[in-house]
Amino acid sequence: MNVIVCIKQVPDTTNVRIDPETNTLVRSGVQSIINPFDMYAIEEAVRLKEKFGGLVTIVTMGPPQAEEALREAISLGGDEAVLISDRAFAGSDTWATSYTLSKAIQKIGKFDIVICGKQAIDGDTAQVGPGIAAFLDIPQITFVKKIEDIKDSFMRAERMTEEGYDIVESPLPCLITVVKEINEPRLPSLKGKMRAKKIEIKKLEAKDLDTDPDLLGLKGSPTKVVKIFTPPPRKGGQILEGEAKDVCAKLVELLKSEVC
Amino acid sequence: MDYLLTEEQVMIRDIARQIAQEKIKPVAAKYDAEGIFPWDIVKIMAASDLCGIYIEEKYGGTGGGAMELVLATEELSRACGGISLAFAATALGTFPIILFGTEEQKKKYLPDIAKGKKLAAFGLTEAGAGSDAGAIATTAEKKGDHYVLNGTKQWITNGGEAEVYTVVASTDRSKGARGAAAFIVEKGMKGFEFGKKEDKMGIRASATRELVFTDCKIPKENLLAKEGMGFIVAMKTFDQSRPGVAAQAVGIAQGALDLTVQYMKERKQFGKSITSFQGLQFMLADMATEIEASRALVYACARMLDSGNTKVSKDSAMAKLFASDVAMKVTTDCVQLFGGYGYMRDYPIEKYMRDAKITQIYEGTNQIQRSIIANHLIKESAAK
């Protein structure tokens, strides 16, 4: 069972400042961490390895300092680490990022499952996982809260929905994105940390990948950010009190006057 | 202060810190109130490879020594002085095997301890033999290819939870301390039972029980060192383990100070934060200075041990004495700085004061430590 985990290094705070000029995150002075949802992806991959054997390869696309995130992932049980880094990738939106990651995954070679966190806490798009599956032309199961079973190149998983969960089956290879309900990530081990310190990180640049230059970085990114702002807080609701009969009548009246 | 730790030591400290802050701190009050043994935390320590940091690589550890042990014990104790003891008391029970075990004994017992599959404990104290360890009444009678143990050990940390016990018993009571021998006893051996779990003032997450031996047959291969060496095994073990208790004290004191500074920043009286009052600032400064001095003494002592220096009794006693007295003083002052809230169980600080007290008592009371130090001084002076 060879598993590839895609992770992202993100700023360690939910209150990062946004530069009003460029509409991008101000990253300076903020400590970097592995995207919290990706921690569940790493843990699930390591558990699959412990159960079925095989290798866990951790992949990230980012600036050279994203190497720290890869080393941390190794200390948590990953076997190999790949850093995809090139100036040509700068300014990638979710489309260009998914494209680049899919090309890197093809380059890495044979795999059974790709696991991503459901979304990153900085961009919050939840698009890169599904995007990679689309570019790789493999099935995907998003928001997985439990892998029920894997056998004979087949996976059955529980996929979280707002009302409950769906049970979805997929042939392998496939891509899943995971939610925090799936597991409790372990803490790093001493042997893991020692291995992480020594491991050689494989580096991939644009020239190493079979890519179309027009689809990379800012040039390959159709997304245009017009404005980023904090939405106004939701106004408080109205509570109707009294006998059910009177309250219902009042509610109908209110709905008619305010909604219609 | 920068103690010039190796990369690996920094990793160990960081792992222990992460376990303490993320996993132990949130449950410390619960374990203290309910007095449950922290097996879930032990499993986390095991998975993070902490259990083998003072055990040689060939026996499944990561090859560190006293310094690694004190770094981890200190960090774990910052969050809970009771839970950290599951780890530290295992080291105490394991040192006799590390120091005096044969190759066979080491191969048999150390790997499971290093992996965290088994905990260990050390059994010396009895109802009538505490500071006067030579007065032990538990007997070991040699009969053919085994020894028969009879007697009761009291207040044994990790008692009932540990699988491996090193126990000191007398093979010849007429010889006093020179008639003692140390044995490895496994939980489940016939004639080996546990007494009730003690209800303690502090370190309540730690299990303290009697070990009761009634015609308990121990294979003769489980004798550590030789007959007559039991007291030496115990003393050499304490030389190794006292920095561990001292580190527990440093951790308890540091944890209490951390909480106190945080509380004082939030607490307002006379319209301002109480950190702005110079009288209280002086208390903080004194506490921080004394903790740092304890830490420096403990680390220096641990490094001495790791360098292979065997003449550490005096220094090891100094580290244990100083760090535990500081922990008691600091935690008492921390309760004072919390004021009325400090006296309430709803706040975490009084637990630190309760936990600190034991560090002045066990592994040799601080009065015994002073005797050890003074005796060395007098002997050194006579040798000049």
XYZ file of C-alpha atoms in Angstrom:
644
model
C 0.000 0.000 0.000
C 1.846 3.088 -1.215
C 0.321 6.309 0.004
C 1.130 9.851 -1.058
C 0.186 12.634 1.346
C -0.029 16.206 0.099
C 0.619 18.762 2.813
C 0.836 22.531 2.993
C 2.833 24.772 5.266
C 0.563 27.509 6.631
C 0.897 30.418 9.082
C 0.216 29.361 12.675
C -2.701 31.555 13.530
C -6.319 31.943 12.682
C -5.915 35.722 12.852
C -3.347 36.388 10.144
C -3.389 39.887 8.780
C -4.356 40.515 5.184
C -2.461 43.105 3.201
C -5.219 45.475 1.977
C -3.112 46.472 -1.055
C -2.385 43.045 -2.468
C -5.230 41.101 -0.870
C -2.804 38.397 0.188
C -1.824 37.040 3.600
C 0.946 38.830 5.475
C 3.218 35.911 6.296
C 6.222 37.652 7.807
C 6.755 37.208 11.543
C 4.217 34.403 11.769
C 5.402 30.916 12.720
C 4.698 28.220 10.146
C 3.022 24.892 10.846
C 1.699 21.968 8.865
C -1.900 22.707 7.921
C -3.844 21.096 10.811
C -6.116 19.056 8.501
C -3.011 17.635 6.806
C -1.914 16.246 10.195
C -4.907 13.888 10.011
C -3.911 12.957 6.457
C -0.379 12.074 7.604
C -1.694 10.041 10.545
C -4.134 8.103 8.361
C -1.389 7.312 5.847
C 0.930 6.072 8.611
C -1.855 3.895 10.023
C -2.458 2.400 6.551
C 1.258 1.656 6.281
C 1.262 0.028 9.721
C -1.684 -2.137 8.688
C -0.836 -2.994 5.075
C 2.881 -2.198 4.722
C 4.264 -0.028 1.921
C 5.604 3.500 1.854
C 4.275 6.893 2.858
C 5.577 9.690 0.660
C 4.974 13.245 1.831
C 4.708 15.902 -0.859
C 4.517 19.649 -0.554
C 4.682 22.524 -2.981
C 6.055 25.725 -1.552
C 9.089 27.890 -0.910
C 12.371 26.251 0.221
C 11.455 26.700 3.901
C 8.514 24.297 3.392
C 11.226 21.672 3.915
C 10.620 22.123 7.675
C 7.048 20.907 7.245
C 8.292 17.857 5.338
C 10.781 17.017 8.095
C 8.063 17.303 10.710
C 5.883 14.942 8.655
C 8.767 12.459 8.553
C 9.068 12.646 12.366
C 5.408 11.656 12.514
C 5.993 8.484 10.506
C 6.424 9.444 6.836
C 9.068 7.541 4.862
C 10.024 9.825 1.992
C 9.692 13.538 1.366
C 9.398 15.498 -1.860
C 9.623 19.283 -2.095
C 8.187 20.854 -5.231
C 9.720 24.277 -5.428
C 10.476 26.665 -8.262
C 10.031 30.371 -8.951
C 7.888 29.289 -11.897
C 5.261 28.025 -9.428
C 4.938 31.362 -7.590
C 1.445 32.826 -7.524
C -0.298 29.529 -8.244
C -4.005 29.434 -7.459
C -5.788 26.180 -6.643
C -6.002 25.235 -10.320
C -2.292 25.663 -11.047
C -1.392 24.081 -7.698
C -3.539 21.001 -8.401
C -2.032 20.729 -11.875
C 1.541 20.987 -10.577
C 0.955 18.533 -7.730
C -0.676 16.035 -10.108
C 2.373 16.213 -12.369
C 4.667 15.676 -9.379
C 2.616 12.676 -8.240
C 2.902 11.158 -11.731
C 6.640 11.708 -11.525
C 6.846 10.003 -8.105
C 5.265 6.940 -9.659
C 3.108 4.112 -8.479
C 0.667 4.787 -5.680
C -2.547 3.329 -4.293
C -3.997 6.272 -2.405
C -3.409 10.012 -2.310
C -4.523 11.655 0.944
C -5.040 15.376 1.484
C -6.485 17.364 4.382
C -9.988 18.575 3.552
C -8.762 22.147 3.193
C -5.956 24.485 4.253
C -6.617 26.935 7.065
C -5.118 29.864 5.157
C -7.009 29.719 1.867
C -9.918 27.531 3.041
C -10.854 26.574 -0.526
C -10.945 22.746 -0.245
C -10.236 22.682 -3.996
C -6.709 21.330 -4.313
C -7.485 17.743 -3.278
C -10.357 17.347 -5.751
C -8.295 19.244 -8.347
C -5.429 16.765 -8.104
C -7.847 13.841 -8.542
C -9.322 15.517 -11.619
C -5.918 16.132 -13.229
C -4.819 12.582 -12.409
C -8.152 11.283 -13.693
C -8.722 9.085 -10.641
C -11.787 8.785 -8.391
C -12.027 10.899 -5.251
C -13.842 10.705 -1.936
C -13.878 14.006 -0.074
C -14.435 14.684 3.653
C -13.621 11.114 4.671
C -14.217 10.468 8.380
C -13.445 6.760 8.332
C -11.838 4.258 5.996
C -14.040 1.232 6.591
C -12.230 -1.295 4.482
C -9.587 -1.693 1.829
C -9.259 -4.890 -0.148
C -8.777 -6.160 -3.679
C -7.991 -2.687 -4.999
C -11.178 -1.345 -3.509
C -11.894 1.116 -0.724
C -15.030 1.725 1.270
C -15.129 4.971 3.236
C -17.507 7.062 5.277
C -17.838 10.534 3.882
C -19.026 13.242 6.232
C -22.022 15.297 5.180
C -23.962 17.970 7.031
C -26.731 15.527 7.878
C -24.617 12.491 8.710
C -22.418 10.455 6.441
C -22.442 8.618 3.104
C -20.774 5.274 2.573
C -18.828 5.469 -0.678
C -16.884 2.775 -2.485
C -14.111 3.486 -4.918
C -11.600 1.487 -6.898
C -7.929 2.152 -6.219
C -5.930 4.174 -6.956
C -8.024 7.017 -5.618
C -7.697 10.289 -3.753
C -9.334 11.062 -0.448
C -9.530 14.230 1.599
C -9.925 13.762 5.322
C -11.718 15.561 8.166
C -10.553 15.784 11.770
C -12.975 13.100 12.916
C -10.930 10.426 11.139
C -8.228 9.950 13.799
C -6.161 11.513 16.562
C -2.714 12.366 15.180
C 0.180 10.979 17.196
C 2.973 13.133 18.584
C 6.426 12.905 17.017
C 8.701 10.119 18.252
C 12.380 10.456 19.101
C 13.401 7.945 16.437
C 11.157 9.767 13.959
C 12.787 13.091 14.778
C 16.249 11.629 14.364
C 15.286 10.197 10.992
C 13.708 13.505 9.994
C 16.943 15.321 10.732
C 18.984 13.046 8.485
C 16.591 12.281 5.640
C 17.430 13.543 2.198
C 14.578 15.533 0.762
C 13.943 14.987 -2.916
C 13.544 18.282 -4.763
C 11.504 18.722 -7.916
C 11.608 21.859 -10.083
C 9.534 22.829 -13.115
C 12.128 21.331 -15.474
C 11.848 17.962 -13.700
C 8.127 17.746 -14.417
C 6.333 17.129 -17.663
C 4.392 20.379 -17.521
C 3.036 23.022 -19.848
C 4.712 26.316 -18.760
C 1.534 28.250 -19.546
C -0.338 26.293 -16.888
C 2.139 27.064 -14.092
C 2.258 29.791 -11.433
C 0.457 33.077 -11.827
C 0.218 32.609 -15.602
C -1.627 29.323 -15.175
C -3.980 30.679 -12.539
C -7.414 31.747 -13.724
C -8.476 32.948 -10.265
C -8.449 36.694 -9.774
C -8.890 37.898 -6.204
C -10.946 41.075 -6.353
C -11.293 41.766 -2.648
C -10.820 39.980 0.653
C -12.751 41.182 3.663
C -14.160 39.946 6.940
C -17.909 39.455 6.515
C -20.060 41.432 8.964
C -21.102 39.384 11.997
C -24.483 37.726 11.693
C -27.275 39.721 13.336
C -29.068 38.122 16.251
C -32.288 36.230 15.548
C -35.696 36.861 16.978
C -37.251 34.528 19.547
C -41.017 34.252 19.645
C -42.500 33.243 22.958
C -45.961 32.212 24.081
C -48.495 29.499 23.225
C -47.647 27.392 20.173
C -50.764 28.470 18.359
C -50.070 32.185 18.788
C -46.382 31.799 18.034
C -47.109 29.937 14.787
C -49.507 32.581 13.648
C -46.978 35.276 14.435
C -44.262 33.345 12.627
C -46.349 33.006 9.483
C -47.072 36.690 9.600
C -43.398 37.559 9.991
C -42.345 35.237 7.196
C -44.879 36.814 4.896
C -43.837 40.357 5.678
C -40.048 39.887 5.835
C -39.216 37.092 3.431
C -41.757 37.400 0.689
C 19.864 29.783 30.294
C 21.574 27.873 27.517
C 22.756 24.496 28.776
C 24.402 23.557 25.472
C 22.254 20.494 24.976
C 22.999 18.124 22.105
C 20.563 18.008 19.188
C 19.161 14.744 20.484
C 18.705 16.150 23.981
C 16.788 19.099 22.525
C 14.557 16.626 20.668
C 13.904 14.689 23.885
C 13.103 17.866 25.792
C 10.755 19.051 23.024
C 8.934 15.712 22.813
C 8.500 15.560 26.597
C 7.332 19.174 26.603
C 4.789 18.504 23.869
C 3.429 15.444 25.684
C 3.277 17.421 28.936
C 1.588 20.499 27.554
C -0.756 18.865 25.030
C -1.608 15.558 26.675
C -0.872 15.746 30.420
C -1.848 19.303 31.345
C -5.490 18.951 30.258
C -5.977 15.787 32.365
C -3.725 16.501 35.385
C -6.573 17.752 37.617
C -8.741 14.756 36.731
C -6.004 12.229 37.534
C -5.212 14.070 40.763
C -8.849 14.041 41.880
C -9.601 10.463 40.875
C -6.206 8.944 41.622
C -6.243 6.803 38.467
C -3.003 5.443 37.039
C -2.166 7.309 33.798
C -1.885 4.357 31.415
C -3.077 6.391 28.442
C -0.221 8.848 28.979
C 2.273 6.001 29.440
C 1.202 4.705 26.009
C 1.876 8.119 24.477
C 5.328 8.251 26.121
C 6.038 4.771 24.781
C 4.943 5.670 21.235
C 7.210 8.724 21.347
C 10.223 6.560 22.355
C 10.633 8.313 25.722
C 10.716 5.114 27.765
C 14.098 4.044 26.405
C 16.042 7.309 26.563
C 18.332 6.113 29.381
C 18.758 2.552 28.077
C 21.511 1.362 25.729
C 20.666 0.903 22.057
C 21.532 -2.791 22.133
C 18.736 -3.288 24.667
C 16.194 -1.342 22.622
C 16.746 2.136 24.022
C 18.141 5.224 22.341
C 21.367 5.170 24.298
C 21.155 8.237 26.515
C 21.770 8.475 30.218
C 21.085 10.612 33.259
C 20.925 13.888 31.316
C 18.234 12.570 28.987
C 16.321 11.227 31.979
C 16.368 14.527 33.872
C 15.367 16.568 30.807
C 12.308 14.414 30.190
C 11.363 14.147 33.878
C 11.563 17.903 34.327
C 9.321 18.648 31.341
C 6.744 15.999 32.263
C 6.685 17.239 35.881
C 5.992 20.796 34.756
C 2.524 19.579 33.819
C 2.034 16.956 36.570
C 4.447 15.726 39.211
C 2.351 12.590 39.698
C 2.012 11.444 36.095
C 5.715 12.061 35.439
C 6.460 9.520 38.149
C 5.152 6.587 36.113
C 8.156 7.370 33.903
C 10.701 8.424 36.549
C 9.977 5.609 39.035
C 10.403 3.107 36.210
C 13.901 4.490 35.750
C 14.502 3.996 39.491
C 13.387 0.366 39.217
C 15.476 -0.154 36.080
C 18.792 1.312 37.249
C 19.693 -1.723 39.402
C 19.422 -3.875 36.256
C 21.370 -1.375 34.140
C 24.087 -1.010 36.794
C 24.358 -4.551 38.154
C 22.457 -6.826 35.778
C 24.146 -9.673 33.921
C 23.951 -9.764 30.127
C 21.107 -12.292 30.401
C 19.182 -10.174 32.900
C 19.590 -7.074 30.745
C 18.486 -8.897 27.593
C 15.492 -10.308 29.394
C 14.176 -7.176 31.075
C 15.473 -4.005 29.429
C 13.928 -4.209 25.922
C 10.322 -4.309 27.175
C 11.024 -1.418 29.552
C 12.731 0.563 26.764
C 9.719 0.076 24.510
C 7.338 1.137 27.271
C 5.608 -2.245 27.258
C 6.473 -2.725 30.923
C 6.972 -0.370 33.828
C 9.393 -1.035 36.660
C 9.530 -0.257 40.382
C 12.070 -0.320 43.161
C 11.281 -1.904 46.535
C 13.495 -1.008 49.478
C 11.406 0.826 52.107
C 9.567 -1.095 54.818
C 7.436 -0.050 57.769
C 10.467 -0.240 60.051
C 13.165 0.543 57.520
C 13.063 3.899 55.788
C 16.072 6.113 56.282
C 17.658 3.196 58.153
C 17.754 0.953 55.086
C 19.987 -1.532 56.913
C 17.072 -2.502 59.138
C 15.099 -4.296 56.436
C 13.135 -7.277 57.685
C 12.145 -8.858 54.370
C 14.089 -12.105 54.101
C 15.399 -14.126 51.178
C 16.285 -17.675 52.027
C 18.288 -19.702 49.525
C 16.803 -23.114 48.827
C 18.437 -25.037 45.997
C 18.023 -23.221 42.679
C 15.823 -20.496 44.080
C 15.321 -17.973 46.865
C 12.205 -17.719 49.028
C 11.107 -14.183 49.854
C 9.034 -13.254 52.902
C 8.107 -9.791 54.110
C 6.378 -6.565 53.139
C 7.686 -3.544 51.279
C 5.890 -0.277 51.916
C 5.042 2.809 49.838
C 6.362 1.409 46.581
C 5.878 3.809 43.671
C 4.352 2.107 40.587
C 3.402 -0.793 42.898
C 0.782 -3.013 41.292
C 1.136 -1.258 37.902
C 4.744 -2.237 37.158
C 5.662 -5.665 35.794
C 9.305 -5.654 36.910
C 10.387 -5.020 40.514
C 13.844 -4.789 41.978
C 13.525 -5.684 45.608
C 16.071 -5.586 48.425
C 15.827 -8.404 50.982
C 18.094 -9.842 53.625
C 19.796 -13.192 53.144
C 21.410 -12.861 56.559
C 19.762 -10.546 59.043
C 22.576 -10.895 61.567
C 24.840 -8.968 59.167
C 22.516 -5.937 58.918
C 23.173 -3.894 55.777
C 25.912 -6.323 54.721
C 23.415 -9.162 54.683
C 21.169 -7.599 52.035
C 20.715 -8.735 48.445
C 18.764 -7.321 45.471
C 16.384 -9.431 43.373
C 14.370 -8.996 40.232
C 10.786 -10.023 40.900
C 8.095 -10.215 38.264
C 4.455 -9.379 38.796
C 2.488 -12.612 38.820
C 5.135 -14.708 40.553
C 3.500 -17.010 43.075
C 3.464 -15.552 46.578
C 3.837 -11.951 45.354
C 0.762 -9.824 46.146
C -0.026 -6.135 46.455
C -1.422 -4.262 49.439
C -3.937 -1.451 49.228
C -3.312 1.627 47.178
C -2.283 4.492 49.476
C -4.346 7.675 49.655
C -1.726 10.394 49.367
C -1.455 14.147 49.865
C 0.078 14.713 46.433
C 1.419 12.862 43.367
C -2.008 11.236 43.418
C -1.877 9.976 39.819
C 1.031 7.801 40.902
C 0.263 4.406 42.401
C 1.822 3.691 45.806
C 1.272 0.210 47.236
C 2.705 -2.431 49.516
C 4.511 -5.386 47.999
C 3.677 -8.466 50.034
C 5.872 -11.571 49.742
C 4.648 -14.829 51.220
C 6.955 -17.770 50.480
C 7.555 -16.191 47.071
C 9.921 -18.367 45.041
C 12.415 -16.427 42.924
C 14.758 -18.268 40.527
C 18.367 -17.782 41.619
C 19.145 -16.231 38.213
C 17.107 -13.240 39.434
C 19.655 -12.297 42.077
C 21.277 -8.965 41.128
C 25.016 -8.710 41.758
C 25.837 -10.942 44.728
C 24.480 -11.784 48.136
C 25.564 -9.075 50.551
C 25.559 -6.401 47.840
C 21.918 -5.364 48.210
C 22.724 -2.211 50.099
C 25.378 -1.189 47.577
C 22.923 -1.841 44.738
C 20.447 0.450 46.502
C 22.960 3.226 47.188
C 24.392 3.197 43.655
C 20.868 3.206 42.286
C 20.008 6.255 44.373
C 23.144 8.039 43.167
C 21.744 7.615 39.643
C 18.135 8.332 40.436
C 18.424 11.315 42.790
C 19.012 13.734 39.906
C 15.745 12.329 38.523
C 13.846 13.255 41.692
C 15.638 16.593 41.668
C 14.489 17.101 38.074
C 10.943 16.268 39.117
C 11.259 19.008 41.749
C 12.648 21.488 39.199
C 9.742 20.685 36.880
C 7.123 21.089 39.605
C 8.638 24.431 40.652
C 8.882 25.672 37.060
C 5.326 24.605 36.259
C 4.052 26.443 39.341
C 5.995 29.584 38.459
C 4.718 29.503 34.854
C 1.128 29.406 36.102
C 1.772 32.106 38.674
C 3.258 34.617 36.234
C 0.356 34.006 33.872
C -2.184 34.467 36.692
C -0.534 37.597 38.047
C -0.647 39.278 34.656
C -4.411 38.826 34.599
C -5.140 39.558 38.268
C -5.936 43.205 38.949
C -5.979 44.940 42.349
C -5.975 48.662 43.091
C -6.735 49.191 39.417
C -3.645 47.520 38.004
C -2.097 44.160 37.298
C -0.481 42.718 40.422
C 2.723 42.170 38.414
C 3.248 45.930 38.770
C 3.856 45.666 42.535
C 7.542 45.595 43.310
C 7.164 43.445 46.439
C 5.595 40.714 44.319
C 8.089 41.216 41.487
C 10.888 40.502 43.960
C 9.200 37.230 44.906
C 9.019 36.243 41.224
C 12.657 37.135 40.665
C 13.779 35.092 43.673
C 11.756 32.083 42.586
C 13.060 32.183 39.012
C 16.642 32.523 40.242
C 16.352 29.640 42.698
C 14.757 27.386 40.076
C 17.541 28.170 37.616
C 20.152 27.422 40.284
C 18.483 24.055 40.989
C 18.365 23.246 37.317
C 22.049 24.093 36.873
C 22.953 21.841 39.806
C 20.788 18.977 38.538
C 22.148 19.166 34.988
C 25.741 19.395 36.222
C 25.185 16.327 38.362
C 23.544 14.394 35.506
C 26.473 15.231 33.233
C 28.897 14.058 35.877
C 27.090 10.730 35.999
C 27.096 10.446 32.214
C 30.826 11.122 32.098
C 31.290 7.885 34.034
C 32.247 9.557 37.285
C 31.265 7.197 40.083
C 31.980 9.539 42.989
C 28.704 11.353 42.740
C 27.029 10.598 46.073
C 27.654 14.019 47.569
C 26.745 15.955 44.413
C 23.705 13.822 43.748
C 22.545 14.422 47.338
C 23.117 18.175 46.942
C 21.051 18.297 43.757
C 18.172 16.361 45.348
C 18.287 18.390 48.556
C 18.498 21.799 46.943
C 15.998 21.264 44.132
C 13.350 19.759 46.402
C 13.699 22.460 49.071
C 13.407 25.071 46.315
C 10.339 23.321 44.899
C 8.627 23.385 48.290
C 9.469 27.034 48.883
C 8.520 28.127 45.355
C 5.206 26.275 45.273
C 4.277 27.650 48.723
C 5.022 31.172 47.512
C 3.074 30.532 44.305
C 0.006 29.610 46.358
C 0.587 32.839 48.321
C 0.690 34.876 45.114
C -2.592 33.338 43.945
C -4.075 34.566 47.267
C -7.420 33.053 48.224
C -7.726 31.467 44.783
C -4.486 29.646 45.430
C -6.044 27.809 48.346
C -8.977 26.606 46.241
C -8.961 23.264 44.455
C -10.655 24.910 41.462
C -7.289 26.447 40.669
C -4.357 24.267 39.622
C -1.717 25.807 41.896
C -2.368 24.080 45.253
C -1.716 20.714 43.588
C 1.849 21.809 42.818
C 2.402 22.523 46.527
C 1.025 19.093 47.478
C 3.095 17.385 44.783
C 6.288 19.239 45.776
C 6.268 17.976 49.363
C 7.125 14.381 48.517
C 10.345 15.418 46.770
C 11.746 16.438 50.175
C 10.831 13.054 51.620
C 11.385 10.173 49.220
C 14.581 8.670 47.808
C 16.200 9.660 51.075
C 14.709 12.430 53.214
C 16.429 15.771 52.934
C 17.840 15.189 56.404
C 19.509 12.011 55.115
C 20.827 13.994 52.124
C 22.381 16.492 54.539
C 23.990 13.610 56.454
C 25.434 12.224 53.217
C 26.824 15.618 52.250
C 28.260 16.277 55.724
C 29.821 12.812 55.967
C 31.556 13.367 52.646
C 32.832 16.740 53.764
C 34.249 15.261 56.953
C 35.826 12.326 55.093
C 37.312 14.628 52.437
C 38.752 16.818 55.151
C 40.278 13.835 56.946
C 41.902 12.672 53.686
C 43.713 15.962 53.163
